[in-house]
């Protein structure tokens, strides 16, 4: 059975929950399409994230990697096209505040998703899930994870589907923060549909 490493994040900043944690916890251990789901929920910590994803890819030996993050203010699923070699923005959960540093000194400026974005966009639309292909994953933890994941796979010459998807807030966050939000079950269903439509080699 093929394995898919599915990653989400813990709550951060003013968000008391993270819908990606809930999605990972509900899909963990399931078989979806070609894949058995191996779930991980990561801390929002710049200094830990690179080694966490490297270790998990090494230990799990996945046939595909799908990473998820919450983006407040979006009202559709965002299939991220590119990760950039920089971190910047608000402090993380350890209090570290990035200031435009490179993630890898000798890394490429940008790394492209290895997910079939157009195919996934069509699959989600066919299931009535609002979706957009996004050209910026920001400069916070999510971009960092997407970049270090793709960088590591490139270094190891592992040619597998891998990439990052941002999801909107769940209603819990929407109500607390007065931002657009979705039912958690639709967020989890969107992730399920993405995995179903990921073909491994
Ligand atoms: N979203 C943040 C980090 C953790 C998460 O779920 C981001 O978009 O960078």
JSON list of C-alpha atoms in Angstrom, two decimals, residues 3-181:
[
{"chain": "A", "resi": 3, "resn": "UNK", "atom": "CA", "xyz": [1.73, 6.03, 1.82]},
{"chain": "A", "resi": 4, "resn": "UNK", "atom": "CA", "xyz": [0.82, 9.70, 1.83]},
{"chain": "A", "resi": 5, "resn": "UNK", "atom": "CA", "xyz": [2.36, 11.97, 4.45]},
{"chain": "A", "resi": 6, "resn": "UNK", "atom": "CA", "xyz": [-0.35, 14.49, 5.37]},
{"chain": "A", "resi": 7, "resn": "UNK", "atom": "CA", "xyz": [0.79, 17.42, 7.48]},
{"chain": "A", "resi": 8, "resn": "UNK", "atom": "CA", "xyz": [-1.17, 20.16, 9.29]},
{"chain": "A", "resi": 9, "resn": "UNK", "atom": "CA", "xyz": [-0.33, 22.82, 11.86]},
{"chain": "A", "resi": 10, "resn": "UNK", "atom": "CA", "xyz": [-1.18, 23.54, 15.46]},
{"chain": "A", "resi": 11, "resn": "UNK", "atom": "CA", "xyz": [-3.03, 26.78, 16.39]},
{"chain": "A", "resi": 12, "resn": "UNK", "atom": "CA", "xyz": [-0.99, 30.00, 16.10]},
{"chain": "A", "resi": 13, "resn": "UNK", "atom": "CA", "xyz": [-1.22, 33.76, 16.65]},
{"chain": "A", "resi": 14, "resn": "UNK", "atom": "CA", "xyz": [-4.82, 34.72, 17.48]},
{"chain": "A", "resi": 15, "resn": "UNK", "atom": "CA", "xyz": [-6.33, 31.49, 16.12]},
{"chain": "A", "resi": 16, "resn": "UNK", "atom": "CA", "xyz": [-7.45, 29.19, 18.93]},
{"chain": "A", "resi": 17, "resn": "UNK", "atom": "CA", "xyz": [-7.89, 26.17, 16.65]},
{"chain": "A", "resi": 18, "resn": "UNK", "atom": "CA", "xyz": [-6.42, 25.14, 13.32]},
{"chain": "A", "resi": 19, "resn": "UNK", "atom": "CA", "xyz": [-8.71, 23.42, 10.78]},
{"chain": "A", "resi": 20, "resn": "UNK", "atom": "CA", "xyz": [-5.68, 21.68, 9.27]},
{"chain": "A", "resi": 21, "resn": "UNK", "atom": "CA", "xyz": [-5.04, 19.90, 12.59]},
{"chain": "A", "resi": 22, "resn": "UNK", "atom": "CA", "xyz": [-8.67, 18.73, 12.62]},
{"chain": "A", "resi": 23, "resn": "UNK", "atom": "CA", "xyz": [-8.44, 17.57, 8.99]},
{"chain": "A", "resi": 24, "resn": "UNK", "atom": "CA", "xyz": [-5.23, 15.60, 9.63]},
{"chain": "A", "resi": 25, "resn": "UNK", "atom": "CA", "xyz": [-6.63, 14.01, 12.79]},
{"chain": "A", "resi": 26, "resn": "UNK", "atom": "CA", "xyz": [-9.78, 12.88, 11.03]},
{"chain": "A", "resi": 27, "resn": "UNK", "atom": "CA", "xyz": [-8.02, 11.45, 7.93]},
{"chain": "A", "resi": 28, "resn": "UNK", "atom": "CA", "xyz": [-5.02, 9.90, 9.73]},
{"chain": "A", "resi": 29, "resn": "UNK", "atom": "CA", "xyz": [-4.93, 6.11, 9.29]},
{"chain": "A", "resi": 30, "resn": "UNK", "atom": "CA", "xyz": [-7.58, 6.06, 6.53]},
{"chain": "A", "resi": 31, "resn": "UNK", "atom": "CA", "xyz": [-7.05, 4.63, 3.07]},
{"chain": "A", "resi": 32, "resn": "UNK", "atom": "CA", "xyz": [-7.97, 7.18, 0.40]},
{"chain": "A", "resi": 33, "resn": "UNK", "atom": "CA", "xyz": [-7.53, 6.36, -3.30]},
{"chain": "A", "resi": 34, "resn": "UNK", "atom": "CA", "xyz": [-4.07, 4.87, -3.71]},
{"chain": "A", "resi": 35, "resn": "UNK", "atom": "CA", "xyz": [-2.84, 5.91, -0.29]},
{"chain": "A", "resi": 36, "resn": "UNK", "atom": "CA", "xyz": [-2.74, 5.05, 3.36]},
{"chain": "A", "resi": 37, "resn": "UNK", "atom": "CA", "xyz": [-2.67, 8.37, 5.27]},
{"chain": "A", "resi": 38, "resn": "UNK", "atom": "CA", "xyz": [0.14, 9.02, 7.73]},
{"chain": "A", "resi": 39, "resn": "UNK", "atom": "CA", "xyz": [-0.67, 12.22, 9.61]},
{"chain": "A", "resi": 40, "resn": "UNK", "atom": "CA", "xyz": [1.54, 14.75, 11.39]},
{"chain": "A", "resi": 41, "resn": "UNK", "atom": "CA", "xyz": [0.61, 18.01, 13.12]},
{"chain": "A", "resi": 42, "resn": "UNK", "atom": "CA", "xyz": [3.55, 20.41, 13.23]},
{"chain": "A", "resi": 43, "resn": "UNK", "atom": "CA", "xyz": [4.40, 23.17, 15.68]},
{"chain": "A", "resi": 44, "resn": "UNK", "atom": "CA", "xyz": [4.40, 26.72, 14.32]},
{"chain": "A", "resi": 45, "resn": "UNK", "atom": "CA", "xyz": [8.14, 27.07, 14.89]},
{"chain": "A", "resi": 46, "resn": "UNK", "atom": "CA", "xyz": [10.58, 28.25, 12.23]},
{"chain": "A", "resi": 47, "resn": "UNK", "atom": "CA", "xyz": [13.63, 26.67, 13.88]},
{"chain": "A", "resi": 48, "resn": "UNK", "atom": "CA", "xyz": [12.03, 23.21, 14.00]},
{"chain": "A", "resi": 49, "resn": "UNK", "atom": "CA", "xyz": [10.11, 22.92, 10.77]},
{"chain": "A", "resi": 50, "resn": "UNK", "atom": "CA", "xyz": [12.94, 22.05, 8.35]},
{"chain": "A", "resi": 51, "resn": "UNK", "atom": "CA", "xyz": [14.21, 19.13, 10.39]},
{"chain": "A", "resi": 52, "resn": "UNK", "atom": "CA", "xyz": [10.69, 17.87, 11.18]},
{"chain": "A", "resi": 53, "resn": "UNK", "atom": "CA", "xyz": [9.70, 17.51, 7.53]},
{"chain": "A", "resi": 54, "resn": "UNK", "atom": "CA", "xyz": [13.09, 16.02, 6.63]},
{"chain": "A", "resi": 55, "resn": "UNK", "atom": "CA", "xyz": [12.87, 13.44, 9.40]},
{"chain": "A", "resi": 56, "resn": "UNK", "atom": "CA", "xyz": [9.29, 12.51, 8.56]},
{"chain": "A", "resi": 57, "resn": "UNK", "atom": "CA", "xyz": [10.07, 12.03, 4.87]},
{"chain": "A", "resi": 58, "resn": "UNK", "atom": "CA", "xyz": [13.06, 9.91, 5.85]},
{"chain": "A", "resi": 59, "resn": "UNK", "atom": "CA", "xyz": [11.17, 7.77, 8.38]},
{"chain": "A", "resi": 60, "resn": "UNK", "atom": "CA", "xyz": [7.79, 7.45, 6.63]},
{"chain": "A", "resi": 61, "resn": "UNK", "atom": "CA", "xyz": [9.22, 7.06, 3.09]},
{"chain": "A", "resi": 62, "resn": "UNK", "atom": "CA", "xyz": [6.01, 8.48, 1.62]},
{"chain": "A", "resi": 63, "resn": "UNK", "atom": "CA", "xyz": [4.88, 8.07, -1.99]},
{"chain": "A", "resi": 64, "resn": "UNK", "atom": "CA", "xyz": [3.29, 11.53, -1.82]},
{"chain": "A", "resi": 65, "resn": "UNK", "atom": "CA", "xyz": [3.38, 14.50, 0.57]},
{"chain": "A", "resi": 66, "resn": "UNK", "atom": "CA", "xyz": [0.50, 16.91, 1.10]},
{"chain": "A", "resi": 67, "resn": "UNK", "atom": "CA", "xyz": [0.96, 19.78, 3.53]},
{"chain": "A", "resi": 68, "resn": "UNK", "atom": "CA", "xyz": [-1.86, 21.96, 4.78]},
{"chain": "A", "resi": 69, "resn": "UNK", "atom": "CA", "xyz": [-2.07, 25.35, 6.44]},
{"chain": "A", "resi": 70, "resn": "UNK", "atom": "CA", "xyz": [-4.72, 27.82, 7.54]},
{"chain": "A", "resi": 71, "resn": "UNK", "atom": "CA", "xyz": [-4.90, 31.16, 5.75]},
{"chain": "A", "resi": 72, "resn": "UNK", "atom": "CA", "xyz": [-7.19, 33.70, 7.33]},
{"chain": "A", "resi": 73, "resn": "UNK", "atom": "CA", "xyz": [-9.01, 35.95, 4.89]},
{"chain": "A", "resi": 74, "resn": "UNK", "atom": "CA", "xyz": [-9.33, 33.45, 2.05]},
{"chain": "A", "resi": 75, "resn": "UNK", "atom": "CA", "xyz": [-12.70, 32.04, 1.07]},
{"chain": "A", "resi": 76, "resn": "UNK", "atom": "CA", "xyz": [-11.59, 29.24, -1.26]},
{"chain": "A", "resi": 77, "resn": "UNK", "atom": "CA", "xyz": [-9.07, 26.42, -1.12]},
{"chain": "A", "resi": 78, "resn": "UNK", "atom": "CA", "xyz": [-5.72, 27.73, -2.37]},
{"chain": "A", "resi": 79, "resn": "UNK", "atom": "CA", "xyz": [-3.55, 25.28, -4.29]},
{"chain": "A", "resi": 80, "resn": "UNK", "atom": "CA", "xyz": [-0.12, 26.87, -3.85]},
{"chain": "A", "resi": 81, "resn": "UNK", "atom": "CA", "xyz": [2.00, 27.04, -7.01]},
{"chain": "A", "resi": 82, "resn": "UNK", "atom": "CA", "xyz": [5.33, 28.22, -5.62]},
{"chain": "A", "resi": 83, "resn": "UNK", "atom": "CA", "xyz": [7.36, 28.51, -2.41]},
{"chain": "A", "resi": 84, "resn": "UNK", "atom": "CA", "xyz": [10.02, 31.21, -2.09]},
{"chain": "A", "resi": 85, "resn": "UNK", "atom": "CA", "xyz": [13.37, 31.10, -0.30]},
{"chain": "A", "resi": 86, "resn": "UNK", "atom": "CA", "xyz": [12.58, 33.58, 2.45]},
{"chain": "A", "resi": 87, "resn": "UNK", "atom": "CA", "xyz": [10.90, 33.89, 5.83]},
{"chain": "A", "resi": 88, "resn": "UNK", "atom": "CA", "xyz": [9.34, 37.07, 7.17]},
{"chain": "A", "resi": 89, "resn": "UNK", "atom": "CA", "xyz": [6.37, 38.31, 9.15]},
{"chain": "A", "resi": 90, "resn": "UNK", "atom": "CA", "xyz": [4.89, 37.81, 12.60]},
{"chain": "A", "resi": 91, "resn": "UNK", "atom": "CA", "xyz": [6.49, 35.91, 15.48]},
{"chain": "A", "resi": 92, "resn": "UNK", "atom": "CA", "xyz": [6.00, 32.14, 15.63]},
{"chain": "A", "resi": 93, "resn": "UNK", "atom": "CA", "xyz": [4.75, 30.13, 18.64]},
{"chain": "A", "resi": 94, "resn": "UNK", "atom": "CA", "xyz": [8.23, 30.18, 20.22]},
{"chain": "A", "resi": 95, "resn": "UNK", "atom": "CA", "xyz": [8.48, 33.99, 19.99]},
{"chain": "A", "resi": 96, "resn": "UNK", "atom": "CA", "xyz": [10.99, 33.93, 17.10]},
{"chain": "A", "resi": 97, "resn": "UNK", "atom": "CA", "xyz": [10.32, 36.69, 14.59]},
{"chain": "A", "resi": 98, "resn": "UNK", "atom": "CA", "xyz": [11.78, 36.23, 11.10]},
{"chain": "A", "resi": 99, "resn": "UNK", "atom": "CA", "xyz": [13.17, 39.20, 9.23]},
{"chain": "A", "resi": 100, "resn": "UNK", "atom": "CA", "xyz": [13.57, 38.28, 5.57]},
{"chain": "A", "resi": 101, "resn": "UNK", "atom": "CA", "xyz": [16.21, 35.57, 6.04]},
{"chain": "A", "resi": 102, "resn": "UNK", "atom": "CA", "xyz": [16.80, 32.88, 3.42]},
{"chain": "A", "resi": 103, "resn": "UNK", "atom": "CA", "xyz": [15.58, 29.39, 4.29]},
{"chain": "A", "resi": 104, "resn": "UNK", "atom": "CA", "xyz": [18.56, 27.74, 2.59]},
{"chain": "A", "resi": 105, "resn": "UNK", "atom": "CA", "xyz": [21.58, 29.93, 1.79]},
{"chain": "A", "resi": 106, "resn": "UNK", "atom": "CA", "xyz": [22.20, 28.21, -1.55]},
{"chain": "A", "resi": 107, "resn": "UNK", "atom": "CA", "xyz": [18.60, 27.34, -2.38]},
{"chain": "A", "resi": 108, "resn": "UNK", "atom": "CA", "xyz": [16.82, 28.45, -5.55]},
{"chain": "A", "resi": 109, "resn": "UNK", "atom": "CA", "xyz": [14.74, 31.63, -5.26]},
{"chain": "A", "resi": 110, "resn": "UNK", "atom": "CA", "xyz": [11.57, 29.63, -5.77]},
{"chain": "A", "resi": 111, "resn": "UNK", "atom": "CA", "xyz": [10.45, 26.00, -5.96]},
{"chain": "A", "resi": 112, "resn": "UNK", "atom": "CA", "xyz": [7.33, 24.87, -7.78]},
{"chain": "A", "resi": 113, "resn": "UNK", "atom": "CA", "xyz": [4.67, 22.57, -6.36]},
{"chain": "A", "resi": 114, "resn": "UNK", "atom": "CA", "xyz": [4.90, 18.95, -7.48]},
{"chain": "A", "resi": 115, "resn": "UNK", "atom": "CA", "xyz": [1.13, 18.49, -7.24]},
{"chain": "A", "resi": 116, "resn": "UNK", "atom": "CA", "xyz": [-1.01, 18.29, -10.42]},
{"chain": "A", "resi": 117, "resn": "UNK", "atom": "CA", "xyz": [-2.60, 21.68, -9.72]},
{"chain": "A", "resi": 118, "resn": "UNK", "atom": "CA", "xyz": [-4.85, 21.95, -12.79]},
{"chain": "A", "resi": 119, "resn": "UNK", "atom": "CA", "xyz": [-6.14, 18.42, -12.32]},
{"chain": "A", "resi": 120, "resn": "UNK", "atom": "CA", "xyz": [-6.86, 19.08, -8.64]},
{"chain": "A", "resi": 121, "resn": "UNK", "atom": "CA", "xyz": [-8.57, 22.38, -9.43]},
{"chain": "A", "resi": 122, "resn": "UNK", "atom": "CA", "xyz": [-10.91, 20.62, -11.86]},
{"chain": "A", "resi": 123, "resn": "UNK", "atom": "CA", "xyz": [-11.59, 17.77, -9.42]},
{"chain": "A", "resi": 124, "resn": "UNK", "atom": "CA", "xyz": [-12.51, 20.21, -6.63]},
{"chain": "A", "resi": 125, "resn": "UNK", "atom": "CA", "xyz": [-14.74, 22.30, -8.91]},
{"chain": "A", "resi": 126, "resn": "UNK", "atom": "CA", "xyz": [-16.51, 19.13, -10.04]},
{"chain": "A", "resi": 127, "resn": "UNK", "atom": "CA", "xyz": [-17.36, 18.50, -6.38]},
{"chain": "A", "resi": 128, "resn": "UNK", "atom": "CA", "xyz": [-18.55, 22.10, -5.88]},
{"chain": "A", "resi": 129, "resn": "UNK", "atom": "CA", "xyz": [-15.60, 23.11, -3.74]},
{"chain": "A", "resi": 130, "resn": "UNK", "atom": "CA", "xyz": [-14.46, 26.73, -4.31]},
{"chain": "A", "resi": 131, "resn": "UNK", "atom": "CA", "xyz": [-10.77, 26.68, -5.29]},
{"chain": "A", "resi": 132, "resn": "UNK", "atom": "CA", "xyz": [-8.06, 28.89, -6.75]},
{"chain": "A", "resi": 133, "resn": "UNK", "atom": "CA", "xyz": [-4.49, 28.29, -7.80]},
{"chain": "A", "resi": 134, "resn": "UNK", "atom": "CA", "xyz": [-2.47, 30.73, -5.68]},
{"chain": "A", "resi": 135, "resn": "UNK", "atom": "CA", "xyz": [0.83, 32.26, -6.72]},
{"chain": "A", "resi": 136, "resn": "UNK", "atom": "CA", "xyz": [2.04, 33.11, -3.23]},
{"chain": "A", "resi": 137, "resn": "UNK", "atom": "CA", "xyz": [2.08, 30.99, -0.09]},
{"chain": "A", "resi": 138, "resn": "UNK", "atom": "CA", "xyz": [3.23, 34.07, 1.84]},
{"chain": "A", "resi": 139, "resn": "UNK", "atom": "CA", "xyz": [6.47, 34.24, 3.86]},
{"chain": "A", "resi": 140, "resn": "UNK", "atom": "CA", "xyz": [5.37, 32.62, 7.12]},
{"chain": "A", "resi": 141, "resn": "UNK", "atom": "CA", "xyz": [5.53, 28.98, 8.31]},
{"chain": "A", "resi": 142, "resn": "UNK", "atom": "CA", "xyz": [3.49, 27.56, 5.44]},
{"chain": "A", "resi": 143, "resn": "UNK", "atom": "CA", "xyz": [5.80, 28.91, 2.77]},
{"chain": "A", "resi": 144, "resn": "UNK", "atom": "CA", "xyz": [8.74, 27.70, 4.86]},
{"chain": "A", "resi": 145, "resn": "UNK", "atom": "CA", "xyz": [7.35, 24.17, 5.06]},
{"chain": "A", "resi": 146, "resn": "UNK", "atom": "CA", "xyz": [6.48, 24.04, 1.37]},
{"chain": "A", "resi": 147, "resn": "UNK", "atom": "CA", "xyz": [9.97, 25.27, 0.47]},
{"chain": "A", "resi": 148, "resn": "UNK", "atom": "CA", "xyz": [11.88, 22.93, 2.78]},
{"chain": "A", "resi": 149, "resn": "UNK", "atom": "CA", "xyz": [9.77, 19.95, 1.73]},
{"chain": "A", "resi": 150, "resn": "UNK", "atom": "CA", "xyz": [10.38, 20.56, -1.98]},
{"chain": "A", "resi": 151, "resn": "UNK", "atom": "CA", "xyz": [14.05, 21.39, -1.34]},
{"chain": "A", "resi": 152, "resn": "UNK", "atom": "CA", "xyz": [14.60, 18.14, 0.56]},
{"chain": "A", "resi": 153, "resn": "UNK", "atom": "CA", "xyz": [12.84, 16.02, -2.09]},
{"chain": "A", "resi": 154, "resn": "UNK", "atom": "CA", "xyz": [14.97, 17.70, -4.76]},
{"chain": "A", "resi": 155, "resn": "UNK", "atom": "CA", "xyz": [18.19, 17.04, -2.80]},
{"chain": "A", "resi": 156, "resn": "UNK", "atom": "CA", "xyz": [17.22, 13.38, -2.35]},
{"chain": "A", "resi": 157, "resn": "UNK", "atom": "CA", "xyz": [16.08, 13.09, -5.99]},
{"chain": "A", "resi": 158, "resn": "UNK", "atom": "CA", "xyz": [12.68, 11.85, -4.86]},
{"chain": "A", "resi": 159, "resn": "UNK", "atom": "CA", "xyz": [10.25, 12.47, -7.69]},
{"chain": "A", "resi": 160, "resn": "UNK", "atom": "CA", "xyz": [6.90, 12.18, -5.91]},
{"chain": "A", "resi": 161, "resn": "UNK", "atom": "CA", "xyz": [3.76, 14.37, -5.81]},
{"chain": "A", "resi": 162, "resn": "UNK", "atom": "CA", "xyz": [4.29, 16.97, -3.08]},
{"chain": "A", "resi": 163, "resn": "UNK", "atom": "CA", "xyz": [3.08, 20.43, -2.27]},
{"chain": "A", "resi": 164, "resn": "UNK", "atom": "CA", "xyz": [1.03, 22.76, -0.17]},
{"chain": "A", "resi": 165, "resn": "UNK", "atom": "CA", "xyz": [-2.62, 23.73, 0.16]},
{"chain": "A", "resi": 166, "resn": "UNK", "atom": "CA", "xyz": [-4.02, 26.63, 2.19]},
{"chain": "A", "resi": 167, "resn": "UNK", "atom": "CA", "xyz": [-7.54, 26.28, 3.57]},
{"chain": "A", "resi": 168, "resn": "UNK", "atom": "CA", "xyz": [-9.93, 28.95, 4.88]},
{"chain": "A", "resi": 169, "resn": "UNK", "atom": "CA", "xyz": [-10.78, 29.26, 8.58]},
{"chain": "A", "resi": 170, "resn": "UNK", "atom": "CA", "xyz": [-13.42, 26.98, 10.06]},
{"chain": "A", "resi": 171, "resn": "UNK", "atom": "CA", "xyz": [-16.55, 28.62, 11.51]},
{"chain": "A", "resi": 172, "resn": "UNK", "atom": "CA", "xyz": [-15.09, 28.52, 15.02]},
{"chain": "A", "resi": 173, "resn": "UNK", "atom": "CA", "xyz": [-12.39, 30.96, 13.88]},
{"chain": "A", "resi": 174, "resn": "UNK", "atom": "CA", "xyz": [-14.77, 32.83, 11.59]},
{"chain": "A", "resi": 175, "resn": "UNK", "atom": "CA", "xyz": [-17.07, 33.62, 14.50]},
{"chain": "A", "resi": 176, "resn": "UNK", "atom": "CA", "xyz": [-14.27, 34.62, 16.88]},
{"chain": "A", "resi": 177, "resn": "UNK", "atom": "CA", "xyz": [-12.37, 36.75, 14.35]},
{"chain": "A", "resi": 178, "resn": "UNK", "atom": "CA", "xyz": [-15.21, 37.94, 12.06]},
{"chain": "A", "resi": 179, "resn": "UNK", "atom": "CA", "xyz": [-13.54, 36.57, 8.92]},
{"chain": "A", "resi": 180, "resn": "UNK", "atom": "CA", "xyz": [-14.94, 34.43, 6.08]},
{"chain": "A", "resi": 181, "resn": "UNK", "atom": "CA", "xyz": [-15.13, 30.77, 7.13]}
]
